[in-house]
Short mmCIF file of C-alpha atoms in Angstrom, two decimals:
data_model
loop_
_atom_site.label_atom_id
_atom_site.label_comp_id
_atom_site.label_asym_id
_atom_site.label_seq_id
_atom_site.Cartn_x
_atom_site.Cartn_y
_atom_site.Cartn_z
CA UNK A 98 34.59 31.47 7.43
CA UNK A 99 34.44 27.83 8.80
CA UNK A 100 35.93 25.28 6.82
CA UNK A 101 32.57 23.39 6.61
CA UNK A 102 30.82 26.42 4.96
CA UNK A 103 30.65 26.64 1.15
CA UNK A 104 29.52 30.24 0.11
CA UNK A 105 28.09 30.91 -3.24
CA UNK A 106 27.47 34.30 -4.78
CA UNK A 107 26.69 35.86 -8.24
CA UNK A 108 27.39 39.03 -9.85
CA UNK A 109 24.67 41.18 -11.28
CA UNK A 110 26.55 41.72 -14.55
CA UNK A 111 24.42 41.46 -17.70
CA UNK A 112 24.19 38.17 -19.52
CA UNK A 113 23.69 37.71 -23.24
CA UNK A 114 20.72 35.44 -23.48
CA UNK A 115 19.31 35.53 -27.00
CA UNK A 116 16.17 37.73 -27.01
CA UNK A 117 12.69 36.05 -27.38
CA UNK A 118 9.85 37.89 -29.00
CA UNK A 119 7.13 36.85 -26.79
CA UNK A 120 4.42 38.97 -24.72
CA UNK A 121 6.04 38.01 -21.37
CA UNK A 122 8.73 40.00 -19.83
CA UNK A 123 11.94 38.25 -20.62
CA UNK A 124 15.42 39.76 -20.00
CA UNK A 125 17.61 39.23 -22.92
CA UNK A 126 20.68 37.13 -21.41
CA UNK A 127 22.07 33.63 -21.18
CA UNK A 128 23.40 32.48 -17.92
CA UNK A 129 26.10 30.21 -16.51
CA UNK A 130 28.04 30.50 -13.57
CA UNK A 131 31.47 28.55 -13.66
CA UNK A 132 33.66 28.09 -10.73
CA UNK A 133 36.12 30.92 -10.23
CA UNK A 134 38.69 29.47 -7.63
CA UNK A 135 41.03 32.30 -8.10
CA UNK A 136 38.95 34.74 -6.23
CA UNK A 137 37.85 32.31 -3.61
CA UNK A 138 38.85 32.68 0.06
CA UNK A 139 39.77 29.53 1.96
CA UNK A 140 36.62 27.25 2.55
CA UNK A 141 34.63 29.50 0.04
CA UNK A 142 33.31 28.89 -3.42
CA UNK A 143 32.50 32.01 -5.48
CA UNK A 144 30.58 32.07 -8.83
CA UNK A 145 30.96 34.54 -11.72
CA UNK A 146 28.81 34.83 -14.83
CA UNK A 147 29.47 34.02 -18.35
CA UNK A 148 27.56 32.84 -21.42
CA UNK A 149 26.92 29.25 -22.33
CA UNK A 150 24.17 29.33 -24.87
CA UNK A 151 23.05 31.41 -27.81
CA UNK A 152 19.87 29.16 -28.78
CA UNK A 153 16.62 30.82 -29.17
CA UNK A 154 13.40 29.42 -27.37
CA UNK A 155 10.55 28.77 -29.59
CA UNK A 156 7.25 28.09 -28.50
CA UNK A 157 3.92 27.75 -30.24
CA UNK A 158 0.35 29.21 -29.49
CA UNK A 159 -1.31 28.75 -26.27
CA UNK A 160 -3.09 25.40 -25.90
CA UNK A 161 -5.63 24.05 -23.71
CA UNK A 162 -5.05 21.51 -20.69
CA UNK A 163 -5.70 18.22 -21.85
CA UNK A 164 -5.14 18.98 -25.49
CA UNK A 165 -3.06 16.18 -27.15
CA UNK A 166 0.34 16.76 -28.92
CA UNK A 167 -0.10 18.44 -32.14
CA UNK A 168 1.43 16.24 -34.94
CA UNK A 169 0.80 18.54 -37.83
CA UNK A 170 2.88 21.50 -36.36
CA UNK A 171 5.84 22.30 -38.47
CA UNK A 172 8.97 20.93 -36.97
CA UNK A 173 11.49 23.42 -35.35
CA UNK A 174 14.90 22.94 -34.03
CA UNK A 175 14.98 22.42 -30.32
CA UNK A 176 16.91 24.41 -28.01
CA UNK A 177 19.78 22.51 -26.61
CA UNK A 178 21.51 22.77 -23.31
CA UNK A 179 24.62 20.90 -22.69
CA UNK A 180 25.60 19.04 -19.56
CA UNK A 181 29.24 19.24 -19.70
CA UNK A 182 30.81 15.97 -18.17
CA UNK A 183 33.59 15.31 -20.47
CA UNK A 184 33.22 12.02 -22.18
CA UNK A 185 29.94 11.63 -20.24
CA UNK A 186 28.32 14.74 -21.63
CA UNK A 187 24.80 14.78 -22.77
CA UNK A 188 22.21 17.26 -24.43
CA UNK A 189 19.10 18.39 -22.88
CA UNK A 190 16.52 19.04 -25.77
CA UNK A 191 14.05 21.49 -25.03
CA UNK A 192 10.89 22.46 -27.31
CA UNK A 193 7.27 21.84 -28.22
CA UNK A 194 6.72 18.66 -30.34
CA UNK A 195 9.77 17.06 -29.82
CA UNK A 196 8.30 13.46 -29.50
CA UNK A 197 7.49 13.97 -33.18
CA UNK A 198 11.13 14.21 -34.13
CA UNK A 199 12.23 10.72 -34.02
CA UNK A 200 15.61 11.36 -34.71
CA UNK A 201 16.39 12.93 -31.56
CA UNK A 202 15.71 9.76 -29.67
CA UNK A 203 16.94 7.29 -31.93
CA UNK A 204 20.46 8.76 -32.07
CA UNK A 205 20.82 8.11 -28.34
CA UNK A 206 19.52 4.48 -28.46
CA UNK A 207 22.35 1.97 -27.97
CA UNK A 208 21.43 -1.66 -29.40
CA UNK A 209 18.20 -3.02 -30.75
CA UNK A 210 16.22 -3.31 -27.62
CA UNK A 211 14.47 -0.81 -25.64
CA UNK A 212 12.53 -0.85 -22.25
CA UNK A 213 10.31 1.98 -21.68
CA UNK A 214 9.56 2.84 -17.98
CA UNK A 215 6.25 4.57 -17.27
CA UNK A 216 3.30 4.82 -14.99
CA UNK A 217 -0.55 4.25 -15.22
CA UNK A 218 -1.37 7.89 -15.69
CA UNK A 219 1.38 8.62 -18.24
CA UNK A 220 1.07 5.41 -20.45
CA UNK A 221 -2.34 6.16 -21.95
CA UNK A 222 -1.18 9.61 -23.08
CA UNK A 223 2.12 9.23 -24.46
CA UNK A 224 3.35 5.66 -24.32
CA UNK A 225 2.35 4.96 -28.14
CA UNK A 226 3.86 8.28 -29.24
CA UNK A 227 7.04 7.41 -27.63
CA UNK A 228 7.33 3.92 -28.88
CA UNK A 229 6.71 5.18 -32.51
CA UNK A 230 9.16 7.83 -32.12
CA UNK A 231 11.83 5.01 -31.20
CA UNK A 232 10.76 2.73 -33.97
CA UNK A 233 9.77 5.02 -36.74
CA UNK A 234 11.89 4.34 -39.77
CA UNK A 235 13.93 1.78 -37.64
CA UNK A 236 12.40 -1.42 -37.92
CA UNK A 237 15.22 -3.46 -36.09
CA UNK A 238 14.45 -1.60 -32.78
CA UNK A 239 12.05 -3.53 -30.56
CA UNK A 240 10.35 -1.81 -27.65
CA UNK A 241 9.09 -3.48 -24.36
CA UNK A 242 7.35 -1.26 -21.74
CA UNK A 243 6.57 -1.57 -17.94
CA UNK A 244 3.83 0.36 -16.44
CA UNK A 245 4.09 1.02 -12.80
CA UNK A 246 1.78 2.29 -10.29
CA UNK A 247 1.70 6.27 -10.04
CA UNK A 248 2.91 8.09 -7.00
CA UNK A 249 5.71 8.86 -4.53
CA UNK A 250 4.37 6.08 -2.26
CA UNK A 251 5.32 3.40 -4.95
CA UNK A 252 8.90 4.70 -5.04
CA UNK A 253 10.29 1.61 -3.33
CA UNK A 254 12.15 -1.64 -3.84
CA UNK A 255 8.93 -3.60 -4.51
CA UNK A 256 7.89 -1.43 -7.36
CA UNK A 257 11.51 -1.18 -8.59
CA UNK A 258 11.75 -4.93 -8.85
CA UNK A 259 8.82 -4.93 -11.43
CA UNK A 260 11.48 -2.97 -13.75
CA UNK A 261 13.92 -5.83 -13.20
CA UNK A 262 11.41 -8.50 -13.67
CA UNK A 263 10.33 -7.16 -17.02
CA UNK A 264 13.95 -6.51 -18.29
CA UNK A 265 15.11 -10.15 -17.21
CA UNK A 266 11.98 -11.70 -18.72
CA UNK A 267 12.45 -10.03 -21.92
CA UNK A 268 16.16 -10.99 -21.77
CA UNK A 269 17.48 -7.47 -22.31
CA UNK A 270 21.29 -7.38 -22.58
CA UNK A 271 23.93 -4.96 -22.02
CA UNK A 272 23.45 -3.22 -25.08
CA UNK A 273 19.84 -2.36 -24.32
CA UNK A 274 18.47 1.11 -23.58
CA UNK A 275 16.09 2.02 -20.76
CA UNK A 276 13.64 5.06 -21.28
CA UNK A 277 11.95 6.98 -18.35
CA UNK A 278 8.63 8.46 -19.49
CA UNK A 279 6.86 10.27 -16.70
CA UNK A 280 7.68 12.56 -13.79
CA UNK A 281 10.38 12.68 -11.01
CA UNK A 282 9.29 9.25 -9.46
CA UNK A 283 9.59 7.36 -12.86
CA UNK A 284 12.78 9.11 -13.73
CA UNK A 285 14.50 8.27 -10.43
CA UNK A 286 13.40 4.60 -10.45
CA UNK A 287 14.11 4.01 -14.19
CA UNK A 288 17.67 5.74 -13.72
CA UNK A 289 18.31 3.43 -10.81
CA UNK A 290 17.24 0.50 -12.39
CA UNK A 291 19.40 1.30 -15.48
CA UNK A 292 22.43 1.73 -12.95
CA UNK A 293 21.81 -1.51 -11.51
CA UNK A 294 20.59 -3.83 -14.20
CA UNK A 295 23.55 -6.05 -15.72
CA UNK A 296 25.79 -3.35 -13.41
CA UNK A 297 24.72 -0.45 -15.91
CA UNK A 298 23.01 0.00 -19.11
CA UNK A 299 22.06 3.18 -20.98
CA UNK A 300 19.11 5.21 -20.39
CA UNK A 301 17.08 8.17 -21.65
CA UNK A 302 14.96 10.68 -19.68
CA UNK A 303 11.77 11.86 -21.21
CA UNK A 304 10.16 14.10 -18.48
CA UNK A 305 6.62 14.99 -18.46
CA UNK A 306 6.04 17.32 -15.46
CA UNK A 307 7.61 20.61 -14.73
CA UNK A 308 9.13 19.14 -11.66
CA UNK A 309 11.24 16.71 -13.67
CA UNK A 310 11.73 18.92 -16.68
CA UNK A 311 13.42 21.65 -14.77
CA UNK A 312 15.17 19.69 -12.13
CA UNK A 313 15.06 15.78 -11.52
CA UNK A 314 15.67 14.64 -14.93
CA UNK A 315 19.12 16.51 -15.20
CA UNK A 316 22.00 15.49 -13.47
CA UNK A 317 21.95 11.75 -12.83
CA UNK A 318 20.54 11.52 -9.27
CA UNK A 319 18.53 8.14 -9.26
CA UNK A 320 16.96 6.21 -6.41
CA UNK A 321 14.13 5.23 -4.34
CA UNK A 322 12.72 6.02 -1.00
CA UNK A 323 13.06 4.10 2.42
CA UNK A 324 10.27 3.97 5.08
CA UNK A 325 12.71 6.10 7.24
CA UNK A 326 14.00 8.64 4.72
CA UNK A 327 13.52 10.14 1.03
CA UNK A 328 16.01 8.95 -1.53
CA UNK A 329 18.27 7.22 0.79
CA UNK A 330 18.97 4.20 -1.71
CA UNK A 331 20.26 5.43 -4.98
CA UNK A 332 23.09 6.22 -7.36
CA UNK A 333 24.64 8.80 -9.48
CA UNK A 334 23.98 7.71 -13.09
CA UNK A 335 23.91 10.09 -16.06
CA UNK A 336 21.57 9.57 -18.86
CA UNK A 337 22.35 9.60 -22.53
CA UNK A 338 20.07 12.74 -23.41
CA UNK A 339 17.03 14.27 -21.83
CA UNK A 340 14.08 15.11 -24.05
CA UNK A 341 11.60 17.83 -22.87
CA UNK A 342 8.74 18.09 -25.10
CA UNK A 343 7.02 20.92 -23.50
CA UNK A 344 3.69 19.76 -25.10
CA UNK A 345 3.33 17.05 -22.36
CA UNK A 346 2.56 19.67 -19.85
CA UNK A 347 -0.70 20.45 -21.72
CA UNK A 348 -1.99 17.23 -19.68
CA UNK A 349 -0.45 18.08 -16.43
CA UNK A 350 -3.11 18.72 -13.55
CA UNK A 351 -3.16 22.15 -12.13
CA UNK A 352 -1.56 20.95 -8.66
CA UNK A 353 1.49 19.26 -10.18
CA UNK A 354 2.17 22.47 -12.54
CA UNK A 355 2.24 24.57 -9.31
CA UNK A 356 4.56 21.90 -7.50
CA UNK A 357 7.09 22.27 -10.37
CA UNK A 358 7.33 25.80 -9.86
CA UNK A 359 8.93 25.43 -6.41
CA UNK A 360 12.03 24.06 -8.12
CA UNK A 361 12.11 27.08 -10.80
CA UNK A 362 11.90 29.54 -7.72
CA UNK A 363 14.90 27.73 -5.99
CA UNK A 364 17.13 28.53 -8.74
CA UNK A 365 16.47 32.24 -8.45
CA UNK A 366 16.84 32.38 -4.85
CA UNK A 367 20.36 30.52 -4.65
CA UNK A 368 22.03 31.81 -7.77
CA UNK A 369 20.13 33.79 -10.17
CA UNK A 370 18.62 36.71 -8.89
CA UNK A 371 17.50 38.08 -12.14
CA UNK A 372 15.70 35.00 -13.14
CA UNK A 373 13.72 35.55 -9.70
CA UNK A 374 12.89 38.93 -10.65
CA UNK A 375 11.50 37.55 -13.81
CA UNK A 376 9.50 35.14 -12.03
CA UNK A 377 8.00 37.67 -9.85
CA UNK A 378 6.76 39.31 -13.01
CA UNK A 379 5.46 36.18 -14.82
CA UNK A 380 4.42 33.75 -12.04
CA UNK A 381 0.92 34.07 -13.24
CA UNK A 382 1.92 33.41 -16.77
CA UNK A 383 3.46 30.26 -15.76
CA UNK A 384 0.46 28.98 -13.95
CA UNK A 385 -1.70 29.83 -16.99
CA UNK A 386 0.89 27.58 -18.99
CA UNK A 387 1.88 30.46 -21.34
CA UNK A 388 4.07 28.41 -23.74
CA UNK A 389 6.58 31.15 -24.14
CA UNK A 390 6.97 31.81 -20.49
CA UNK A 391 7.44 27.93 -19.64
CA UNK A 392 9.74 27.59 -22.37
CA UNK A 393 11.92 30.28 -21.02
CA UNK A 394 11.63 29.04 -17.38
CA UNK A 395 12.51 25.56 -18.34
CA UNK A 396 15.60 26.66 -20.46
CA UNK A 397 16.95 29.03 -17.81
CA UNK A 398 16.34 26.41 -15.01
CA UNK A 399 18.17 23.70 -17.17
CA UNK A 400 20.96 26.04 -17.61
CA UNK A 401 21.43 26.66 -13.94
CA UNK A 402 21.05 22.88 -13.08
CA UNK A 403 23.42 21.87 -16.06
CA UNK A 404 26.08 24.36 -14.87
CA UNK A 405 26.10 23.21 -11.28
CA UNK A 406 26.16 19.53 -12.26
CA UNK A 407 29.16 20.29 -14.83
CA UNK A 408 31.10 21.68 -11.64
CA UNK A 409 30.05 19.24 -8.99
CA UNK A 410 28.36 15.88 -10.36
CA UNK A 411 28.26 13.89 -7.18
CA UNK A 412 27.25 16.80 -4.76
CA UNK A 413 30.45 17.17 -2.80
CA UNK A 414 30.14 21.07 -2.73
CA UNK A 415 28.19 23.47 -4.84
CA UNK A 416 25.45 20.95 -5.90
CA UNK A 417 24.41 20.67 -2.61
CA UNK A 418 23.05 24.36 -2.67
CA UNK A 419 20.16 22.92 -5.11
CA UNK A 420 18.52 21.49 -2.27
CA UNK A 421 17.42 24.78 -0.76
CA UNK A 422 14.31 23.77 1.22
CA UNK A 423 14.88 20.21 0.63
CA UNK A 424 16.17 18.97 4.15
CA UNK A 425 12.82 20.54 5.76
CA UNK A 426 10.67 19.27 2.70
CA UNK A 427 11.97 15.82 2.76
CA UNK A 428 11.19 15.56 6.52
CA UNK A 429 7.76 16.68 5.66
CA UNK A 430 7.47 14.11 2.86
CA UNK A 431 8.68 11.38 5.12
CA UNK A 432 6.89 12.29 8.27
CA UNK A 433 3.48 13.25 6.58
CA UNK A 434 3.48 10.17 4.29
CA UNK A 435 5.02 9.73 0.91
CA UNK A 436 2.64 11.18 -1.68
CA UNK A 437 0.16 13.14 0.72
CA UNK A 438 1.88 16.20 -0.39
CA UNK A 439 3.61 16.54 -3.82
CA UNK A 440 7.41 17.02 -3.58
CA UNK A 441 7.32 20.82 -4.62
CA UNK A 442 4.69 21.45 -2.08
CA UNK A 443 6.84 20.08 0.58
CA UNK A 444 9.91 22.06 -0.74
CA UNK A 445 7.84 25.23 -1.00
CA UNK A 446 7.13 24.89 2.71
CA UNK A 447 10.69 23.82 3.54
CA UNK A 448 11.89 26.90 1.53
CA UNK A 449 10.04 29.26 3.75
CA UNK A 450 11.44 27.69 6.77
CA UNK A 451 15.14 27.73 5.53
CA UNK A 452 14.42 31.41 4.63
CA UNK A 453 13.13 32.15 8.16
CA UNK A 454 16.08 30.47 9.78
CA UNK A 455 18.31 32.65 7.50
CA UNK A 456 16.55 35.76 8.60
CA UNK A 457 16.85 34.48 12.39
CA UNK A 458 20.53 34.33 11.90
CA UNK A 459 20.84 37.73 10.54
CA UNK A 460 21.93 36.67 7.25
CA UNK A 461 19.13 38.17 5.03
CA UNK A 462 16.91 41.14 5.60
CA UNK A 463 13.14 41.02 6.05
CA UNK A 464 12.32 42.23 2.24
CA UNK A 465 13.59 38.58 1.03
CA UNK A 466 11.54 36.82 3.60
CA UNK A 467 8.40 38.78 2.29
CA UNK A 468 9.34 38.38 -1.38
CA UNK A 469 9.80 34.50 -0.82
CA UNK A 470 6.45 34.14 1.02
CA UNK A 471 4.63 36.34 -1.57
CA UNK A 472 5.87 34.33 -4.86
CA UNK A 473 4.97 30.83 -3.28
CA UNK A 474 1.66 32.07 -2.40
CA UNK A 475 1.04 33.50 -5.83
CA UNK A 476 2.39 30.24 -7.17
CA UNK A 477 -0.41 28.52 -5.04
CA UNK A 478 1.84 26.60 -2.99
CA UNK A 479 2.01 25.93 0.72
CA UNK A 480 4.19 28.03 3.13
CA UNK A 481 3.79 26.34 6.24
CA UNK A 482 4.00 22.53 7.06
CA UNK A 483 1.14 20.12 7.95
CA UNK A 484 -0.25 20.77 11.17
CA UNK A 485 0.69 17.04 12.18
CA UNK A 486 4.34 17.80 11.87
CA UNK A 487 6.11 18.28 15.23
CA UNK A 488 9.52 19.58 16.20
CA UNK A 489 10.54 15.98 17.30
CA UNK A 490 9.48 14.56 13.84
CA UNK A 491 11.48 17.18 12.11
CA UNK A 492 14.58 16.60 14.20
CA UNK A 493 14.46 12.75 13.95
CA UNK A 494 13.88 12.57 10.29
CA UNK A 495 16.45 15.32 9.49
CA UNK A 496 18.96 13.56 11.49
CA UNK A 497 19.33 10.81 8.63
CA UNK A 498 19.45 13.44 5.97
CA UNK A 499 22.07 12.72 3.17
CA UNK A 500 23.60 16.07 3.99
CA UNK A 501 24.54 14.93 7.55
CA UNK A 502 28.41 14.55 7.86
CA UNK A 503 30.05 13.25 10.99
CA UNK A 504 26.67 13.70 12.89
CA UNK A 505 26.54 17.38 11.83
CA UNK A 506 23.57 18.54 9.97
CA UNK A 507 24.49 20.68 7.21
CA UNK A 508 21.74 23.03 5.56
CA UNK A 509 21.34 25.18 2.64
CA UNK A 510 20.51 28.91 3.84
CA UNK A 511 20.45 32.16 2.17
CA UNK A 512 22.98 34.81 3.06
CA UNK A 513 23.54 38.21 1.71
CA UNK A 514 21.88 39.77 -1.31
CA UNK A 515 19.17 37.74 -3.20
CA UNK A 516 21.01 35.04 -5.09
CA UNK A 517 23.60 34.14 -2.66
CA UNK A 518 23.51 31.11 -0.34
CA UNK A 519 25.74 28.88 1.88
CA UNK A 520 25.92 25.20 2.52
CA UNK A 521 27.10 24.89 6.07
CA UNK A 522 27.16 23.32 9.31
CA UNK A 523 28.21 26.29 11.03
CA UNK A 524 25.22 28.02 12.41
CA UNK A 525 23.55 28.58 15.79
CA UNK A 526 21.44 25.61 16.75
CA UNK A 527 19.14 27.88 18.61
CA UNK A 528 17.98 29.76 15.12
CA UNK A 529 17.09 26.31 14.04
CA UNK A 530 15.23 25.25 17.13
CA UNK A 531 13.37 28.70 16.98
CA UNK A 532 12.26 27.97 13.22
CA UNK A 533 11.28 24.52 14.09
CA UNK A 534 9.04 25.88 16.94
CA UNK A 535 7.58 28.57 14.89
CA UNK A 536 6.45 26.23 12.16
CA UNK A 537 5.36 23.12 14.03
CA UNK A 538 4.14 21.88 17.25
CA UNK A 539 6.72 21.04 20.27
#
């Protein structure tokens, strides 16, 4: 195997996830895939399974879209997934009604000053509740807020400056804490602001979309877009904690709900085949916002993400595999216009393209191609890029992708049975060209 290839695989051994008494089909197992270098071939990383959590997912009764948080619900202990980074480790709290449990946030606030960064859509729904959670029974803490415009097209330097303006005008010092309240755009920008302000202050993630809850809020990737490419400016900067209140999904638009499922599906394809099989049985339950199904999908996604980040915080190897479909997808977002397609929509089409290329290389069989197309369509996600995308647009944008090394575009592709992938620059360029021609105009 070439030295510029990282190969990942998982075994199908059973895993001991604590059982959930729900009406959806949930396999009884927890998951974790620690690096097992003793069995690796030169230039290859292999993964094996073990247990990392015995926590129980709790979920309340089904609720309607646009229903506010239920403040009268009895409090239950959250599920906790740990991101193991030594002295910088932090918890991911997962559960319904967690914004009502003020102690979860307050234990991670450093100093007496807090800046909540949110947007115009989320602020009317959850800003007051978040301020209350930060200050309840703790009058020494004061909270400022900055409300940004909503959307990927505002994930830029001009909008980021509004966060710095508010922090400086409020005279926040190095003991302050920034809080990201919103989806992936807010989390990325607030995290980057926290990494940069006074050369680094503490911050907390409160993700309010599926996309952010299962992926972007975990792992410390922060940043903004450049007109020539997505997420080209940023830093790795870990939060103090991630608080996932699943009740915030009650107000999430259907389109954004579907968008977030693209990242959930990704975990099954690259490293967790049994999770993918569960998704195939329960994708309609997820779209219908079944609380037990969502709680399980969020927990298992976070476990996968946390384990990968614990192994490779700054994406020098195994973490890159979390970008399945993203190289094609980021090109779609950049070329079509930031915000025209949601991130998950672009990743879904990009995943189909990556799977198509994997098949053209002879690395997977056609059954995987069919299953990927089928589950994405059932999830109401696009499986082809916009008609305006051309081969030359894809190539020019992908040439500045973050995974380019020494002029070589490295891609995440599936290889072998479901749940196996490679991060590699060692592939036949004709297969890439054929995929681009099949999905876009010349």
